[in-house]
């Protein structure tokens, strides 16, 4: 896990900006204008661990195709924090597209990439900020022939509106990182909304979080059916205890090795 301290050490300091340090990254963003959620640090930490393990397996399997490293699309990037952490904390990354619909977010991403390049100049060449709708950008990149090895979806609420484009744009065998923050919908507060968004009914009671995972996995599988592919059943859920997640990740690695 990484620290997440608000720091005033960056100069020049400005009352209109919030300054945050998370992992190896400093970000600055206009107060109240661009989205930042400190609670999601664990989500970002976990994505970094998963992509690192995925990268080892995926790149060794694709050696024959002369793939030098991963290309990642963060389709809803806000401050660029996640993309910059990927660029600084993960090895073998050749390109990261940091996309957001909001022009102010894209300006913030550009500023944050520059700020963080002071101690990691290579990230300027890796991260490409893009302004556009996530669905449109995914289809455009695919149309342009970009191989998207990892697509990260972290929208407000449900990721359902972005699944179809993501599964159609991702490379064969790629990794789709999906965050859904509408747990109230998935945990039976609004069953009809859950059915409309996820095509399944939620379960009330102690197991509602586990059941919510089945619903989000179901929509991923439905999306994958569009591309004639399938979703990895060992997808993991970040609200589980860290010790459980760690065990799951170890089992995933062991199984892959065992299959070899
Ligand atoms: C929850 S925030 C992303 C947080 C970010 N991934 C992180 O880890 O810090 C969601 C972002 O999606 C952007 N957004 C909303 N609708 C969008 C769309 N249709 N296409 C692209 N970006 C969108 C918002 O401007 C906002 O910055």
Short mmCIF file of C-alpha atoms and ligand atoms in Angstrom, two decimals:
data_model
loop_
_atom_site.label_atom_id
_atom_site.label_comp_id
_atom_site.label_asym_id
_atom_site.label_seq_id
_atom_site.Cartn_x
_atom_site.Cartn_y
_atom_site.Cartn_z
CA UNK A 1 0.00 0.00 0.00
CA UNK A 2 1.14 3.54 -0.59
CA UNK A 3 0.79 6.69 1.45
CA UNK A 4 -1.78 9.32 0.65
CA UNK A 5 -0.79 12.56 2.29
CA UNK A 6 -1.93 15.99 1.29
CA UNK A 7 1.23 17.94 0.71
CA UNK A 8 1.91 21.64 0.56
CA UNK A 9 5.49 21.17 -0.55
CA UNK A 10 4.89 21.95 -4.21
CA UNK A 11 5.52 25.48 -5.29
CA UNK A 12 4.06 27.81 -6.25
CA UNK A 13 1.24 27.11 -3.79
CA UNK A 14 -2.16 28.33 -4.88
CA UNK A 15 -5.35 28.53 -2.81
CA UNK A 16 -7.47 27.60 -5.83
CA UNK A 17 -5.75 24.23 -6.23
CA UNK A 18 -5.78 21.01 -4.22
CA UNK A 19 -2.42 19.25 -3.99
CA UNK A 20 -2.27 15.51 -3.29
CA UNK A 21 0.50 12.93 -3.04
CA UNK A 22 -0.42 9.30 -3.70
CA UNK A 23 2.12 6.54 -4.33
CA UNK A 24 4.97 8.00 -6.37
CA UNK A 25 2.80 10.76 -7.82
CA UNK A 26 1.94 14.38 -6.97
CA UNK A 27 -1.15 15.88 -8.53
CA UNK A 28 -2.69 19.37 -8.52
CA UNK A 29 -6.20 20.14 -9.63
CA UNK A 30 -8.61 23.09 -9.50
CA UNK A 31 -10.66 22.80 -6.29
CA UNK A 32 -14.11 21.31 -6.91
CA UNK A 33 -13.64 21.27 -10.69
CA UNK A 34 -11.90 17.97 -11.37
CA UNK A 35 -12.78 14.71 -9.63
CA UNK A 36 -10.47 13.11 -7.05
CA UNK A 37 -11.51 10.42 -4.54
CA UNK A 38 -8.92 9.45 -1.87
CA UNK A 39 -11.02 6.40 -0.89
CA UNK A 40 -10.22 4.86 -4.28
CA UNK A 41 -6.51 4.69 -3.51
CA UNK A 42 -6.88 0.99 -2.64
CA UNK A 43 -8.59 0.44 -6.00
CA UNK A 44 -5.64 2.10 -7.80
CA UNK A 45 -3.09 0.14 -5.71
CA UNK A 46 -4.88 -3.11 -6.55
CA UNK A 47 -5.05 -2.30 -10.27
CA UNK A 48 -1.29 -1.69 -10.26
CA UNK A 49 -0.65 -5.10 -8.62
CA UNK A 50 -2.99 -6.89 -11.01
CA UNK A 51 -1.59 -5.20 -14.15
CA UNK A 52 1.98 -6.01 -13.03
CA UNK A 53 1.14 -9.73 -12.71
CA UNK A 54 -0.91 -9.68 -15.91
CA UNK A 55 1.94 -7.98 -17.78
CA UNK A 56 4.44 -10.75 -16.91
CA UNK A 57 2.12 -13.46 -18.21
CA UNK A 58 0.74 -11.58 -21.23
CA UNK A 59 4.09 -10.29 -22.51
CA UNK A 60 5.79 -13.67 -22.15
CA UNK A 61 2.93 -15.28 -24.10
CA UNK A 62 3.22 -12.61 -26.81
CA UNK A 63 7.00 -12.59 -27.18
CA UNK A 64 6.65 -14.05 -30.64
CA UNK A 65 4.68 -10.97 -31.74
CA UNK A 66 7.54 -8.64 -30.71
CA UNK A 67 5.43 -6.71 -28.21
CA UNK A 68 7.80 -4.43 -26.24
CA UNK A 69 5.30 -3.52 -23.54
CA UNK A 70 1.69 -2.75 -22.72
CA UNK A 71 -0.59 -0.09 -24.18
CA UNK A 72 -3.19 1.09 -21.67
CA UNK A 73 -6.30 3.22 -22.09
CA UNK A 74 -7.71 4.94 -19.00
CA UNK A 75 -11.04 5.89 -20.52
CA UNK A 76 -12.25 8.19 -17.69
CA UNK A 77 -9.13 9.73 -16.25
CA UNK A 78 -10.12 12.90 -14.27
CA UNK A 79 -6.83 14.29 -12.83
CA UNK A 80 -4.65 11.70 -14.61
CA UNK A 81 -3.51 10.34 -11.24
CA UNK A 82 -4.15 6.70 -12.15
CA UNK A 83 -2.43 6.96 -15.55
CA UNK A 84 0.57 8.73 -14.07
CA UNK A 85 0.86 6.07 -11.36
CA UNK A 86 0.71 3.36 -14.07
CA UNK A 87 3.46 5.14 -16.03
CA UNK A 88 5.71 5.61 -12.99
CA UNK A 89 5.06 2.43 -11.01
CA UNK A 90 4.68 -0.24 -13.72
CA UNK A 91 7.49 -1.63 -15.90
CA UNK A 92 7.20 -2.23 -19.65
CA UNK A 93 4.57 0.36 -20.52
CA UNK A 94 4.86 1.75 -24.05
CA UNK A 95 1.80 4.02 -24.20
CA UNK A 96 -1.00 5.23 -21.91
CA UNK A 97 -3.98 7.09 -23.33
CA UNK A 98 -5.53 9.23 -20.55
CA UNK A 99 -8.99 10.17 -21.80
CA UNK A 100 -11.67 12.41 -20.28
CA UNK A 101 -14.78 14.13 -21.63
CA UNK A 102 -14.20 17.26 -19.56
CA UNK A 103 -11.75 19.74 -21.17
CA UNK A 104 -10.78 21.06 -17.73
CA UNK A 105 -9.84 17.50 -16.66
CA UNK A 106 -7.69 17.09 -19.79
CA UNK A 107 -5.85 20.36 -19.05
CA UNK A 108 -5.31 19.06 -15.51
CA UNK A 109 -3.94 15.75 -16.85
CA UNK A 110 -1.46 17.65 -19.07
CA UNK A 111 -0.29 19.80 -16.15
CA UNK A 112 0.06 16.77 -13.86
CA UNK A 113 2.05 14.80 -16.44
CA UNK A 114 4.44 17.76 -16.75
CA UNK A 115 4.67 18.15 -12.97
CA UNK A 116 5.52 14.48 -12.49
CA UNK A 117 8.00 14.38 -15.36
CA UNK A 118 10.40 16.43 -13.22
CA UNK A 119 11.63 13.21 -11.59
CA UNK A 120 10.51 10.80 -14.37
CA UNK A 121 11.04 12.42 -17.77
CA UNK A 122 10.03 9.24 -19.65
CA UNK A 123 6.34 9.66 -18.73
CA UNK A 124 6.01 12.62 -21.15
CA UNK A 125 6.61 10.21 -24.03
CA UNK A 126 4.32 7.52 -22.58
CA UNK A 127 1.16 9.38 -21.53
CA UNK A 128 -1.03 10.87 -24.23
CA UNK A 129 -3.97 12.93 -22.88
CA UNK A 130 -7.12 12.76 -25.02
CA UNK A 131 -10.33 14.77 -24.77
CA UNK A 132 -13.42 12.83 -25.83
CA UNK A 133 -16.31 10.62 -24.89
CA UNK A 134 -14.99 7.30 -23.53
CA UNK A 135 -17.04 5.19 -25.96
CA UNK A 136 -16.04 7.33 -28.95
CA UNK A 137 -12.35 7.28 -27.97
CA UNK A 138 -12.32 3.49 -27.55
CA UNK A 139 -13.84 2.97 -31.01
CA UNK A 140 -11.58 5.61 -32.60
CA UNK A 141 -8.42 4.05 -31.16
CA UNK A 142 -9.54 0.63 -32.36
CA UNK A 143 -10.33 2.06 -35.81
CA UNK A 144 -6.84 3.60 -35.91
CA UNK A 145 -5.40 0.14 -35.29
CA UNK A 146 -4.17 0.76 -31.73
CA UNK A 147 -3.63 -2.43 -29.75
CA UNK A 148 -5.23 -1.73 -26.33
CA UNK A 149 -3.81 -4.38 -24.00
CA UNK A 150 -5.43 -2.92 -20.87
CA UNK A 151 -8.58 -0.79 -20.69
CA UNK A 152 -9.45 0.82 -17.36
CA UNK A 153 -13.04 1.95 -16.77
CA UNK A 154 -13.64 4.00 -13.61
CA UNK A 155 -16.76 6.08 -14.23
CA UNK A 156 -19.20 7.78 -11.88
CA UNK A 157 -21.51 4.92 -10.79
CA UNK A 158 -22.07 2.05 -13.18
CA UNK A 159 -19.63 1.04 -15.92
CA UNK A 160 -22.49 -0.57 -17.87
CA UNK A 161 -22.63 2.15 -20.59
CA UNK A 162 -18.95 1.55 -21.45
CA UNK A 163 -18.69 -2.26 -21.44
CA UNK A 164 -19.74 -2.84 -25.03
CA UNK A 165 -17.14 -0.45 -26.49
CA UNK A 166 -14.46 -1.79 -24.13
CA UNK A 167 -14.87 -5.44 -25.06
CA UNK A 168 -14.92 -4.53 -28.74
CA UNK A 169 -11.78 -2.40 -28.49
CA UNK A 170 -9.57 -4.48 -26.21
CA UNK A 171 -6.79 -6.68 -27.62
CA UNK A 172 -7.27 -10.43 -27.70
CA UNK A 173 -6.43 -11.73 -24.19
CA UNK A 174 -6.28 -8.17 -22.81
CA UNK A 175 -7.17 -7.06 -19.29
CA UNK A 176 -10.30 -5.04 -18.58
CA UNK A 177 -10.23 -3.21 -15.21
CA UNK A 178 -13.77 -2.19 -14.26
CA UNK A 179 -14.90 -0.12 -11.28
CA UNK A 180 -18.62 0.20 -10.46
CA UNK A 181 -19.35 2.52 -7.53
CA UNK A 182 -23.15 2.22 -7.59
CA UNK A 183 -23.24 -0.34 -4.76
CA UNK A 184 -26.61 0.96 -3.55
CA UNK A 185 -28.08 -0.16 -6.88
CA UNK A 186 -26.18 -3.46 -6.83
CA UNK A 187 -27.11 -4.13 -3.19
CA UNK A 188 -30.88 -4.04 -3.57
CA UNK A 189 -31.77 -0.45 -2.67
CA UNK A 190 -33.18 -0.03 -6.18
CA UNK A 191 -33.81 -3.54 -7.63
CA UNK A 192 -35.49 -2.23 -10.79
CA UNK A 193 -32.52 0.04 -11.57
CA UNK A 194 -30.20 -2.91 -11.00
CA UNK A 195 -32.19 -5.01 -13.46
CA UNK A 196 -32.17 -2.21 -16.04
CA UNK A 197 -28.42 -1.58 -15.74
CA UNK A 198 -27.07 -5.06 -15.05
CA UNK A 199 -29.75 -7.42 -16.36
CA UNK A 200 -29.95 -9.18 -12.97
CA UNK A 201 -31.78 -8.81 -9.67
CA UNK A 202 -29.83 -7.90 -6.51
CA UNK A 203 -29.87 -9.91 -3.27
CA UNK A 204 -30.65 -8.31 0.09
CA UNK A 205 -28.83 -9.19 3.33
CA UNK A 206 -25.32 -10.11 4.46
CA UNK A 207 -24.20 -11.51 1.12
CA UNK A 208 -25.36 -8.52 -0.93
CA UNK A 209 -21.78 -7.46 -1.74
CA UNK A 210 -20.83 -10.92 -3.01
CA UNK A 211 -24.07 -11.11 -5.01
CA UNK A 212 -23.41 -7.67 -6.49
CA UNK A 213 -20.24 -9.07 -7.95
CA UNK A 214 -22.22 -11.73 -9.82
CA UNK A 215 -24.32 -9.02 -11.39
CA UNK A 216 -21.34 -6.97 -12.54
CA UNK A 217 -19.62 -10.15 -13.81
CA UNK A 218 -22.81 -11.07 -15.66
CA UNK A 219 -22.81 -7.82 -17.58
CA UNK A 220 -19.14 -8.29 -18.43
CA UNK A 221 -19.90 -11.74 -19.80
CA UNK A 222 -22.84 -10.36 -21.76
CA UNK A 223 -20.51 -7.73 -23.20
CA UNK A 224 -17.92 -10.32 -24.07
CA UNK A 225 -20.53 -12.36 -25.91
CA UNK A 226 -20.69 -9.47 -28.38
CA UNK A 227 -17.06 -9.98 -29.31
CA UNK A 228 -17.29 -13.78 -29.24
CA UNK A 229 -14.92 -13.87 -26.27
CA UNK A 230 -15.50 -14.47 -22.57
CA UNK A 231 -14.84 -12.92 -19.17
CA UNK A 232 -12.32 -14.42 -16.72
CA UNK A 233 -14.42 -15.95 -13.91
CA UNK A 234 -11.70 -15.15 -11.37
CA UNK A 235 -12.41 -11.42 -11.56
CA UNK A 236 -11.86 -9.88 -8.13
CA UNK A 237 -13.77 -7.48 -5.95
CA UNK A 238 -11.99 -4.70 -4.10
CA UNK A 239 -14.29 -4.40 -1.08
CA UNK A 240 -13.17 -7.85 0.10
CA UNK A 241 -10.53 -7.93 2.90
CA UNK A 242 -6.97 -7.32 1.66
CA UNK A 243 -5.85 -10.74 2.97
CA UNK A 244 -8.49 -12.47 0.85
CA UNK A 245 -7.56 -10.47 -2.25
CA UNK A 246 -3.91 -11.36 -1.73
CA UNK A 247 -4.77 -15.07 -1.53
CA UNK A 248 -6.89 -14.84 -4.68
CA UNK A 249 -4.04 -13.17 -6.56
CA UNK A 250 -1.60 -15.86 -5.42
CA UNK A 251 -3.99 -18.58 -6.61
CA UNK A 252 -4.38 -16.81 -9.96
CA UNK A 253 -0.63 -16.75 -10.45
CA UNK A 254 -0.26 -20.39 -9.37
CA UNK A 255 -2.99 -21.53 -11.75
CA UNK A 256 -1.40 -19.78 -14.69
CA UNK A 257 1.95 -21.36 -13.88
CA UNK A 258 0.26 -24.72 -13.40
CA UNK A 259 -1.41 -24.43 -16.83
CA UNK A 260 1.99 -23.82 -18.43
C1 LIG B 1 -14.75 8.74 -11.17
S1 LIG B 1 -13.91 9.92 -12.18
C2 LIG B 1 -12.46 9.05 -12.70
C3 LIG B 1 -11.43 8.90 -11.60
C4 LIG B 1 -10.08 8.41 -12.06
N1 LIG B 1 -10.16 7.20 -12.86
C5 LIG B 1 -9.15 8.17 -10.87
O1 LIG B 1 -8.73 7.02 -10.59
O2 LIG B 1 -8.81 9.16 -10.19
C6 LIG B 1 -14.91 9.91 -13.63
C7 LIG B 1 -14.43 10.84 -14.73
O3 LIG B 1 -15.18 10.50 -15.90
C8 LIG B 1 -15.35 11.67 -16.68
N2 LIG B 1 -16.46 11.37 -17.60
C9 LIG B 1 -17.80 11.37 -17.36
N3 LIG B 1 -18.47 10.95 -18.45
C10 LIG B 1 -17.53 10.64 -19.40
C11 LIG B 1 -17.59 10.13 -20.72
N4 LIG B 1 -18.77 9.83 -21.30
N5 LIG B 1 -16.44 9.94 -21.39
C12 LIG B 1 -15.24 10.23 -20.82
N6 LIG B 1 -15.12 10.72 -19.56
C13 LIG B 1 -16.25 10.92 -18.86
C14 LIG B 1 -15.59 12.77 -15.68
O4 LIG B 1 -15.26 14.03 -16.24
C15 LIG B 1 -14.66 12.33 -14.52
O5 LIG B 1 -13.44 13.03 -14.61
#
